[in-house]
CSV table of C-alpha atoms in Angstrom, one decimal:
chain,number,residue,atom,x,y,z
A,15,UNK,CA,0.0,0.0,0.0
A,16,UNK,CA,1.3,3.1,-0.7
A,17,UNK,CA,2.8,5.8,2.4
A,18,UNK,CA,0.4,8.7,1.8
A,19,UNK,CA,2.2,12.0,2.7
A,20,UNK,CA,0.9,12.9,5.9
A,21,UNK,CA,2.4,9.2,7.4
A,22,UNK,CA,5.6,9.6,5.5
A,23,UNK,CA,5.9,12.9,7.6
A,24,UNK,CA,4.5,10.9,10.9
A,25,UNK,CA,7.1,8.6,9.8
A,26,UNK,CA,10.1,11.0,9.4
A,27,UNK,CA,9.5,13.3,12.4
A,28,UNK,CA,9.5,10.1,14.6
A,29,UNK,CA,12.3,8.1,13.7
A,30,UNK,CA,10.6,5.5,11.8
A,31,UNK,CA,11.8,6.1,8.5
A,32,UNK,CA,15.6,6.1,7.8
A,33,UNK,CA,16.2,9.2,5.4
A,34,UNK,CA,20.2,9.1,5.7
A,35,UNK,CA,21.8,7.4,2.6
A,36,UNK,CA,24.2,5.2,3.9
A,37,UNK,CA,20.6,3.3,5.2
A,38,UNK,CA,20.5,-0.2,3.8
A,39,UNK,CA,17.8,0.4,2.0
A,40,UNK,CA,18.3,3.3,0.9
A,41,UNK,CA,21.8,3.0,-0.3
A,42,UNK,CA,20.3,0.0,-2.5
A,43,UNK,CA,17.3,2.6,-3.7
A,44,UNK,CA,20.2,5.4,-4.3
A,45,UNK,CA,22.7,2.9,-6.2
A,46,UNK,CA,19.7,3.0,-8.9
A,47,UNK,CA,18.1,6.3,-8.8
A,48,UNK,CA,21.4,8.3,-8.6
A,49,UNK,CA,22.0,7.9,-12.5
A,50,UNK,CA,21.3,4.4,-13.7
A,51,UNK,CA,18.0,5.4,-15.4
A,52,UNK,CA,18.9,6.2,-18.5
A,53,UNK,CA,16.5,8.4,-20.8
A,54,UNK,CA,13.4,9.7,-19.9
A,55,UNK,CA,11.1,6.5,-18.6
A,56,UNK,CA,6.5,6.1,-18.7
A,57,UNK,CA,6.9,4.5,-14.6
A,58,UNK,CA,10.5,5.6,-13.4
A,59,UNK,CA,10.1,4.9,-9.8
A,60,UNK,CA,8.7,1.4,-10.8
A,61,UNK,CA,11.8,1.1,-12.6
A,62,UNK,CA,14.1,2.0,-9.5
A,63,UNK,CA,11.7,-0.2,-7.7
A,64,UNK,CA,12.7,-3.3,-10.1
A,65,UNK,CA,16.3,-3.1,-10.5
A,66,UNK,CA,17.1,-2.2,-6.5
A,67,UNK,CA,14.8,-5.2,-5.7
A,68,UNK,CA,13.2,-3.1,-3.0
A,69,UNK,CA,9.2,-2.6,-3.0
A,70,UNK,CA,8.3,0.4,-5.3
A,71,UNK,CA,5.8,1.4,-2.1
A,72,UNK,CA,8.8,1.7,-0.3
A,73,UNK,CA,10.8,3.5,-3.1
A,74,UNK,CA,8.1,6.1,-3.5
A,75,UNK,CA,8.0,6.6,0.6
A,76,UNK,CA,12.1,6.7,1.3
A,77,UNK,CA,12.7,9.1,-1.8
A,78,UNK,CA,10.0,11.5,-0.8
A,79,UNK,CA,11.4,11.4,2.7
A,80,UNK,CA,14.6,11.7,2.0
A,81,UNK,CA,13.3,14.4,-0.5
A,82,UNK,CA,11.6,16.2,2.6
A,83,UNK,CA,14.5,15.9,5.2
A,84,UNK,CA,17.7,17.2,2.5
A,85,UNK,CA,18.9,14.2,1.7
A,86,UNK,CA,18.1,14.3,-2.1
A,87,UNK,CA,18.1,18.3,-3.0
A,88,UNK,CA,16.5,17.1,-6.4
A,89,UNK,CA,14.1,14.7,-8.3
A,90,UNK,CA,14.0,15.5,-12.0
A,91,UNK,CA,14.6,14.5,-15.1
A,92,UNK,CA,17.8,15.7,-16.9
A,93,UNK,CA,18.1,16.8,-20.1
A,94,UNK,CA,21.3,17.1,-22.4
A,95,UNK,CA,21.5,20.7,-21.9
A,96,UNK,CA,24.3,21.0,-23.9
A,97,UNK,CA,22.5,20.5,-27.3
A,98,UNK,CA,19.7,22.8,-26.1
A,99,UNK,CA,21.6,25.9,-25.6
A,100,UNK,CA,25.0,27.2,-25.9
A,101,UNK,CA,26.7,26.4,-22.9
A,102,UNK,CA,30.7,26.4,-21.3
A,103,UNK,CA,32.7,25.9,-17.8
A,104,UNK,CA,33.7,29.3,-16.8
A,105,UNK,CA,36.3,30.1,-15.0
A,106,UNK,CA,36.6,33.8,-13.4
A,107,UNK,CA,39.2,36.2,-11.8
A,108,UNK,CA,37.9,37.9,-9.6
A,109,UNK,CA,39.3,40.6,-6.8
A,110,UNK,CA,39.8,38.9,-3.7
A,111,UNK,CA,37.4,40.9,-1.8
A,112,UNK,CA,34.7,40.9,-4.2
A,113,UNK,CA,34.6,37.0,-4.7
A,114,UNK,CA,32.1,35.9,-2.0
A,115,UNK,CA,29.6,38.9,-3.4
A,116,UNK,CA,30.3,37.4,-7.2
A,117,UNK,CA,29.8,34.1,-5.9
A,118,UNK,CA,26.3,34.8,-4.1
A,119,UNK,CA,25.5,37.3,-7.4
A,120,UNK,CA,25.8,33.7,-9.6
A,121,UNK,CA,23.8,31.6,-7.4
A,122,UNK,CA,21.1,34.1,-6.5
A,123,UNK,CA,20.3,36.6,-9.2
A,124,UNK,CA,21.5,34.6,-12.6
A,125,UNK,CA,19.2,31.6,-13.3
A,126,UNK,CA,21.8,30.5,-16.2
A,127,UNK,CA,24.5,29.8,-13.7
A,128,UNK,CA,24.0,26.2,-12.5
A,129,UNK,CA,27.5,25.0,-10.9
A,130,UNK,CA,28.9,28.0,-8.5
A,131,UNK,CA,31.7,26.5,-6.9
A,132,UNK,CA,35.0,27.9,-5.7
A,133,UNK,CA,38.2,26.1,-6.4
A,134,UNK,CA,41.7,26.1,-5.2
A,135,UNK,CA,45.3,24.2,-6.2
A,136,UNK,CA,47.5,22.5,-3.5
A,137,UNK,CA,50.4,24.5,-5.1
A,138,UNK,CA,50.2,28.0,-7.3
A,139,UNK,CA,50.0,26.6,-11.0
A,140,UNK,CA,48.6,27.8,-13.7
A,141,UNK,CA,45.3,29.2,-13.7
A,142,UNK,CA,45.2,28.9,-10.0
A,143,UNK,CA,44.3,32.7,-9.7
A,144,UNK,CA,41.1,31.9,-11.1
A,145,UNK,CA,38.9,31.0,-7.9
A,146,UNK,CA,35.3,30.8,-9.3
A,147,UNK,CA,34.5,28.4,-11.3
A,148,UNK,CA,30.8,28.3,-12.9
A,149,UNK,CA,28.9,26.3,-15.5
A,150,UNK,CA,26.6,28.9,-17.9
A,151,UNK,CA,24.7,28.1,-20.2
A,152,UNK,CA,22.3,30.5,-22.5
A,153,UNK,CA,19.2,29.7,-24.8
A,154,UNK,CA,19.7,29.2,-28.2
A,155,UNK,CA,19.4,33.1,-30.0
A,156,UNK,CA,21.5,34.6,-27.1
A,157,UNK,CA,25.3,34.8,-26.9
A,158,UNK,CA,27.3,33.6,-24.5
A,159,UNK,CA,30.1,36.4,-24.6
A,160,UNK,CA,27.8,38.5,-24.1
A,161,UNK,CA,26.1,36.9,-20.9
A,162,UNK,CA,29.4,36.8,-19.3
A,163,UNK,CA,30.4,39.9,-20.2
A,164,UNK,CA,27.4,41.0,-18.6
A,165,UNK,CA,28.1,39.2,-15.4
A,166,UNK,CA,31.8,40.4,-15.1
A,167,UNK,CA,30.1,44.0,-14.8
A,168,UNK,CA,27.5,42.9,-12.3
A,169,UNK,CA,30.3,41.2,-10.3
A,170,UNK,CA,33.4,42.9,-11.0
A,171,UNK,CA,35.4,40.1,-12.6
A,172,UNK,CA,38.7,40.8,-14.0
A,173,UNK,CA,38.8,38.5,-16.5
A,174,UNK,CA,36.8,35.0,-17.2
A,175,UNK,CA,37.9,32.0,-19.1
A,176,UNK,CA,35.1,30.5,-21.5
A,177,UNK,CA,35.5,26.6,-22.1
A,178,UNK,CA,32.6,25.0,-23.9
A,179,UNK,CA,32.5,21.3,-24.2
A,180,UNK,CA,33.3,19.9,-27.8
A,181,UNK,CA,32.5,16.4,-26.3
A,182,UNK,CA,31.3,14.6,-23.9
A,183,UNK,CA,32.7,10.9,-22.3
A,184,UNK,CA,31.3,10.3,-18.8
A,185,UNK,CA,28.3,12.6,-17.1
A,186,UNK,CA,26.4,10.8,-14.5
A,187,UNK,CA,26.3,11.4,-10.7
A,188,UNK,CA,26.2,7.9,-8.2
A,189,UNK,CA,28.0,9.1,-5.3
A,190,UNK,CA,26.3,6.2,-3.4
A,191,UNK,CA,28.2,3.4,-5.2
A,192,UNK,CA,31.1,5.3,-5.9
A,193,UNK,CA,31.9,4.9,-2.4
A,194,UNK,CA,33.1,1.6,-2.8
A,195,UNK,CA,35.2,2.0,-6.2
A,196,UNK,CA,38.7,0.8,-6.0
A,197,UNK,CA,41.6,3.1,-7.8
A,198,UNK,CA,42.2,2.0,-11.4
A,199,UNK,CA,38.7,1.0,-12.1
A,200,UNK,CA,37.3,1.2,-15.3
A,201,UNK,CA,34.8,-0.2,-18.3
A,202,UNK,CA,36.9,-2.7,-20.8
A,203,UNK,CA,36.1,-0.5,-23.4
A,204,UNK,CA,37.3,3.5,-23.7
A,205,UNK,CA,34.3,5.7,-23.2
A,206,UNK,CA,32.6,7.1,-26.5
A,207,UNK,CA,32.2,10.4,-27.0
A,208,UNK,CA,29.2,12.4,-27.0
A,209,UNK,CA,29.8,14.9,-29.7
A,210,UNK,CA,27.6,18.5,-28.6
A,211,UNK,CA,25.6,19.6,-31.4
A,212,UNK,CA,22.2,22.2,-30.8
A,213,UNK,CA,19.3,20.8,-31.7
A,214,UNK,CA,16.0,23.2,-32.7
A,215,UNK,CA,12.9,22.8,-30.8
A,216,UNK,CA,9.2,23.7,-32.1
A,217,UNK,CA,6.8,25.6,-29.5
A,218,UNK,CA,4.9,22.8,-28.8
A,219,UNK,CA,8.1,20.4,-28.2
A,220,UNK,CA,8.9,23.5,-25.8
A,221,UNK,CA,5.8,22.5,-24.3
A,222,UNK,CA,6.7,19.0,-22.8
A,223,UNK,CA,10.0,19.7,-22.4
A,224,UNK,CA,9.8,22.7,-19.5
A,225,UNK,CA,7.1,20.2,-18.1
A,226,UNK,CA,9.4,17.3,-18.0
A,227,UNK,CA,12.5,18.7,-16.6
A,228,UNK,CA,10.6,20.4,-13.4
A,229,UNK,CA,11.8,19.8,-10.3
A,230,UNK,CA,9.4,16.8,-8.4
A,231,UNK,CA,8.1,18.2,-5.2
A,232,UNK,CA,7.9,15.1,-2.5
A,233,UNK,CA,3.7,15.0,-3.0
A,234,UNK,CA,4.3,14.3,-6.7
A,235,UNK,CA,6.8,11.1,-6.0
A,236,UNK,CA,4.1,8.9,-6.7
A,237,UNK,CA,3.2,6.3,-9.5
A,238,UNK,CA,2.2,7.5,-13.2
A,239,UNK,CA,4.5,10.7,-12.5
A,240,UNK,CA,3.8,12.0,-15.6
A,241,UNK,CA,0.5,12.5,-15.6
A,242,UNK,CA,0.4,15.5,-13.9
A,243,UNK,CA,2.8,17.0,-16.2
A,244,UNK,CA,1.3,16.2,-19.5
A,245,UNK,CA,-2.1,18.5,-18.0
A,246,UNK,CA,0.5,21.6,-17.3
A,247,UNK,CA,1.7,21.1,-20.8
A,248,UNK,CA,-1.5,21.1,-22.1
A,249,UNK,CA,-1.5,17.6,-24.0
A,250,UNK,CA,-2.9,14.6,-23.4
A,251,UNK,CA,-0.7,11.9,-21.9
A,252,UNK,CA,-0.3,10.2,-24.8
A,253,UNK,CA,1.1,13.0,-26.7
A,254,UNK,CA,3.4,13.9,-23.5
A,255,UNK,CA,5.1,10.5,-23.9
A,256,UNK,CA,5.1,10.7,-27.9
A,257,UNK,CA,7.3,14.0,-27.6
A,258,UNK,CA,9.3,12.9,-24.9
A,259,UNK,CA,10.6,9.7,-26.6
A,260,UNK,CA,10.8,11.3,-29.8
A,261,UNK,CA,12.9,13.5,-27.9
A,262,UNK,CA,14.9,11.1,-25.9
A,263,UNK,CA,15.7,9.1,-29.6
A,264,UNK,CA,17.4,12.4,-30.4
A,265,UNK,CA,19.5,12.1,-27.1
A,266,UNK,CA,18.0,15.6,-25.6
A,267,UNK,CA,16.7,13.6,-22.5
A,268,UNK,CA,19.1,12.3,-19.9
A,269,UNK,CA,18.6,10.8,-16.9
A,270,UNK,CA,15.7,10.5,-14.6
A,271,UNK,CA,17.7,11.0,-11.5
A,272,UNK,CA,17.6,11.6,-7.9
A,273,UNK,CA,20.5,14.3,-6.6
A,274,UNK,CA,21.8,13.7,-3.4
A,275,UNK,CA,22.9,16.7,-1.2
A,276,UNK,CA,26.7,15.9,-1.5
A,277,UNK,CA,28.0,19.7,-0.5
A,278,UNK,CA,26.4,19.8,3.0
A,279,UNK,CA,26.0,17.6,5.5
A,280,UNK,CA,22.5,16.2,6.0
A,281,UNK,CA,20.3,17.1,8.5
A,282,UNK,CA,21.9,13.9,11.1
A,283,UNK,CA,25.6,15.9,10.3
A,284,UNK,CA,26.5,12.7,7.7
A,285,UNK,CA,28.0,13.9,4.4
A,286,UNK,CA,27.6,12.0,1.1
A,287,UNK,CA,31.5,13.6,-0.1
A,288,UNK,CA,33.7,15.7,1.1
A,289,UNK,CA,35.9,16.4,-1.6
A,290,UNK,CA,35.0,17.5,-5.2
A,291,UNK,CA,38.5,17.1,-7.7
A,292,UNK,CA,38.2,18.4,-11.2
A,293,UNK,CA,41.4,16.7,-13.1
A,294,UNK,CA,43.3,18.8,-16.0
A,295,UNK,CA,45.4,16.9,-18.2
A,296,UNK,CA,46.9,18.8,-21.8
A,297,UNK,CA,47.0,16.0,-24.4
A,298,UNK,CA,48.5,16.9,-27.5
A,299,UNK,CA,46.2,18.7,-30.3
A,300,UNK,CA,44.2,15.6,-32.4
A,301,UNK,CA,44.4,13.2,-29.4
A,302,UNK,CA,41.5,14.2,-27.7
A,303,UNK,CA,39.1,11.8,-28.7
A,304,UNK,CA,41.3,8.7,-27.8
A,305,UNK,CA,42.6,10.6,-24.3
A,306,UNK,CA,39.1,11.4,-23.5
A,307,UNK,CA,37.6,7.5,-24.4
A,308,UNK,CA,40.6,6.6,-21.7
A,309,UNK,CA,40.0,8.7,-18.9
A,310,UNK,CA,36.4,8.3,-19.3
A,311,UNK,CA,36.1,5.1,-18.6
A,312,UNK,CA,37.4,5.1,-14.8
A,313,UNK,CA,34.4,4.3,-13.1
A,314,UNK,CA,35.3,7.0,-10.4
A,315,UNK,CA,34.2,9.9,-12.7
A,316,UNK,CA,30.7,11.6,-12.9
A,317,UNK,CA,32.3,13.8,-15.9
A,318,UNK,CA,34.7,14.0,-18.8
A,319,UNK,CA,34.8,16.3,-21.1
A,320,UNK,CA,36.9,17.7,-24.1
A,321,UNK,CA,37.2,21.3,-23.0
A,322,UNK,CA,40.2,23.9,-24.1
A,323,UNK,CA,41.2,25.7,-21.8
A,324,UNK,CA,43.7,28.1,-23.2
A,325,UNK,CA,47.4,29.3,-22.3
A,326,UNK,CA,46.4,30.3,-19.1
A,327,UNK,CA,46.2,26.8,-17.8
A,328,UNK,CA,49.0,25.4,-19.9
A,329,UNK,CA,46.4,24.2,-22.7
A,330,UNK,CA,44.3,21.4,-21.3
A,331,UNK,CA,41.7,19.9,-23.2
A,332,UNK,CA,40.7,16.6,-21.2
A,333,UNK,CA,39.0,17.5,-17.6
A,334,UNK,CA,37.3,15.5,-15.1
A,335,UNK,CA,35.5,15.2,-11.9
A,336,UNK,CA,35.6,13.0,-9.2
A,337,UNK,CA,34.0,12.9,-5.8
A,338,UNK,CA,35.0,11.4,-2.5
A,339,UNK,CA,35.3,12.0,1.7
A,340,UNK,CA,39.2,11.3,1.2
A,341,UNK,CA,41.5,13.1,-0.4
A,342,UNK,CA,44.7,10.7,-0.6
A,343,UNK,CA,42.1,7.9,-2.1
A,344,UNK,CA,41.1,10.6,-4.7
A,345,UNK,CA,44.6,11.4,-5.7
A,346,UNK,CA,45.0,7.4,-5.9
A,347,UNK,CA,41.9,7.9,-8.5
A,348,UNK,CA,43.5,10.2,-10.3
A,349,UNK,CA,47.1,8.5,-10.3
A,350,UNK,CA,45.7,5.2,-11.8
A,351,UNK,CA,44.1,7.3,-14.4
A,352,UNK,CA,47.1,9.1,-15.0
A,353,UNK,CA,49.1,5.2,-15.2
A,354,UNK,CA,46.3,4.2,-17.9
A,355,UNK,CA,47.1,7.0,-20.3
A,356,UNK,CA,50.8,6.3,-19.8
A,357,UNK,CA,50.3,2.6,-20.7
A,358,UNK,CA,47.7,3.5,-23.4
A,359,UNK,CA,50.7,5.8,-25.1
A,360,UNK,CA,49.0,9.0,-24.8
A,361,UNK,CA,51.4,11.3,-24.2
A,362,UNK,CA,50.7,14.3,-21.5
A,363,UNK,CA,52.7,17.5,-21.3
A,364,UNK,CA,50.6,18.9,-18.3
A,365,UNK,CA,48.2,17.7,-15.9
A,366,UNK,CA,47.0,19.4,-12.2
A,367,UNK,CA,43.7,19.6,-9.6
A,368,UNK,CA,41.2,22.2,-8.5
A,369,UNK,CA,39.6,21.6,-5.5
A,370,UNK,CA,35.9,22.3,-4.9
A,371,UNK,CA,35.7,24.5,-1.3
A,372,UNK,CA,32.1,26.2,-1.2
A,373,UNK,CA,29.9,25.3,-3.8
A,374,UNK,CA,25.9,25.7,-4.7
A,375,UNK,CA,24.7,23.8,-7.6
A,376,UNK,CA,21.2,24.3,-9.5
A,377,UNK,CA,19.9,23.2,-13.0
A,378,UNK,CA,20.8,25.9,-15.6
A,379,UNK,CA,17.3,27.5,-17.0
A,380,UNK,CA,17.4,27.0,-20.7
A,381,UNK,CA,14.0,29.0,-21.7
A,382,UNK,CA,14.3,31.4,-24.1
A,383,UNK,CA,11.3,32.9,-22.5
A,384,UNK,CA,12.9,33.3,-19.2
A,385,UNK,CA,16.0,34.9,-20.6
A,386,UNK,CA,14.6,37.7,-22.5
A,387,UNK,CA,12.5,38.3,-19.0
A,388,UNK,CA,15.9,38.0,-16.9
A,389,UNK,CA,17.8,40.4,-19.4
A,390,UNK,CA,15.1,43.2,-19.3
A,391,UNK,CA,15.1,43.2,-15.4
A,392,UNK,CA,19.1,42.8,-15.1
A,393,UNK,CA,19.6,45.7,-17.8
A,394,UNK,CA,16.3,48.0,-16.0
């Protein structure tokens, strides 16, 4: 039978229902939900409920409670932003004493900022000067240059670094089982690439798509989730799930994923990570594709990307990210990866990490509708 809300919240408030994720049954719940659903799915929490062999009733009940307590910040499902609207990693300079205001400015007052997250080196190396690190991404008709030019006046930025991904080899989340991941780790085969192309969408695709992607609130964790959605788009369900896999066969839809909190501890002081690595390594020009398929496919990664990043950090093109609660076993990560290429014969000229310190993540709005709102009250 399934937990109605108000005993879900009985449940929570007294103890009875576990909402931390190293819970047995939740870490088996979480070891599917984090990112193993792949594409956009008609029952998605029947799916979790079938290949984590715990009752969906129970799936439904744990993910809204853990939903409601801070566990999970997010239930959505995520699209391939990248082939929706233009988007890069950033990286800023900016003025010591202006950085926390630029930081809160990019969290709180620019919807197109999703990733706000300040980084440091162990050692001074290049590019360590730049401290904020952002992902941005704007609608298609917009220009990027121009929204970051934009924000460096609002935040007083010195200078910012745009690197737009020209592939994709890894992007996926699963801190849960991550956990567990021994150094050196990896698929038998090299990771394919992604390759980022923009896609157009009509009005109506649009439609469905802004209702799909919405945040789940904990009352609408429920069976036949999509229901709901297909009356705010204004189609009938049928159509909604017509659109939605046309649109997932044209790789626009991602996952149907649950985000644990994995910045700050959870409301019992447990903490899913405690370090967030991005990896650098400069292959040489024309090797990207091979380097990238190698890296990739270290089981420790949520992403890899083909990114240039210019003189200013000694031209890398391969990056990374990795997440862990110990540093020295991250490095380990890292150094087995860094073994791999060196027994695949891809040569590497420089390579370096940036540490995440504070960081705020939230989806990047990709509405075209929203931006030309945003840019009229930013510019008022």
């Amino acid at each position: 039978m399934l937990v109605d809300n108000l005993l879900a919240e009985a449940l929570i408030s007294s103890g009875m229902l576990p909402v931390e994720h190293n819970d047995p049954v939740n870490a088996r719940i979480l070891a599917i939900s984090e990112d193993k659903i792949e594409g956009f799915v008609r029952e998605p929490f029947e799916e979790i409920a079938n290949r984590s062999g715990v009752a969906v009733d129970v799936v439904l009940a744990r993910i809204a409670a853990m939903l409601r307590s801070g566990t999970i910040r997010r239930v959505r499902q995520t699209l391939l932003a990248t082939n929706l609207a233009e988007g890069a990693l950033v990286a800023w300079k900016v003025p010591e004493h202006k950085i926390d205001g630029a930081f809160d400015w990019m969290f709180q007052r620019d919807p197109f900022s999703g990733h706000v997250v300040l980084r440091s080196t162990d050692t001074l190396s290049a590019g360590s000067d730049y401290k904020l690190w952002t992902t941005v991404k704007v609608p298609q008709g917009f220009s990027l240059q121009a929204h970051c030019e934009l924000l460096t006046e609002k935040v007083g930025a010195e200078r910012f670094r745009l690197m737009p991904a020209k592939g994709i080899f890894t992007l996926g989340v699963g801190h849960v089982r991550r956990k567990t991941i021994e150094p050196g780790s990896k698929a038998d085969q090299p990771a394919r690439m992604i390759p980022v192309q923009i896609v157009d969408l009509s009005d109506h695709e649009w439609d469905v798509l802004l209702a799909l992607k919405r945040e789940f609130t904990p009352e609408e964790i429920r069976p036949s989730p999509w229901v709901a959605r297909a009356n705010e788009a204004g189609v009938s369900l049928e159509e909604f799930y017509r659109v939605a896999e046309e649109l997932n066969a044209r790789k626009i839809v991602g996952r149907f994923s649950t985000f644990l909190e994995h910045v700050k501890p959870s409301a019992g002081g447990l903490r899913v990570t405690r370090f967030n690595a991005l990896f650098h390594w400069a292959v040489p020009p024309g090797r990207e594709i091979e380097a990238g398929g190698e890296v990739g496919c270290h089981h420790i990664l949520t992403h890899c990307y083909w990114r240039e990043a210019g003189p200013e950090f000694k031209n890398v093109n391969i990056m990374a990210v990795a997440h862990g609660t110990d540093k020295q076993l991250l490095l380990d990560h890292k150094a087995a990866i860094d073994q791999h290429l060196r027994l695949s014969g891809v040569p590497v000229s420089y390579t370096n990490v940036f540490w995440g310190g504070r960081s705020e993540i939230k989806p990047s709005e990709i509405s075209p509708h929203v931006y030309r709102e945003w840019l009229r009250t930013v510019q008022s």
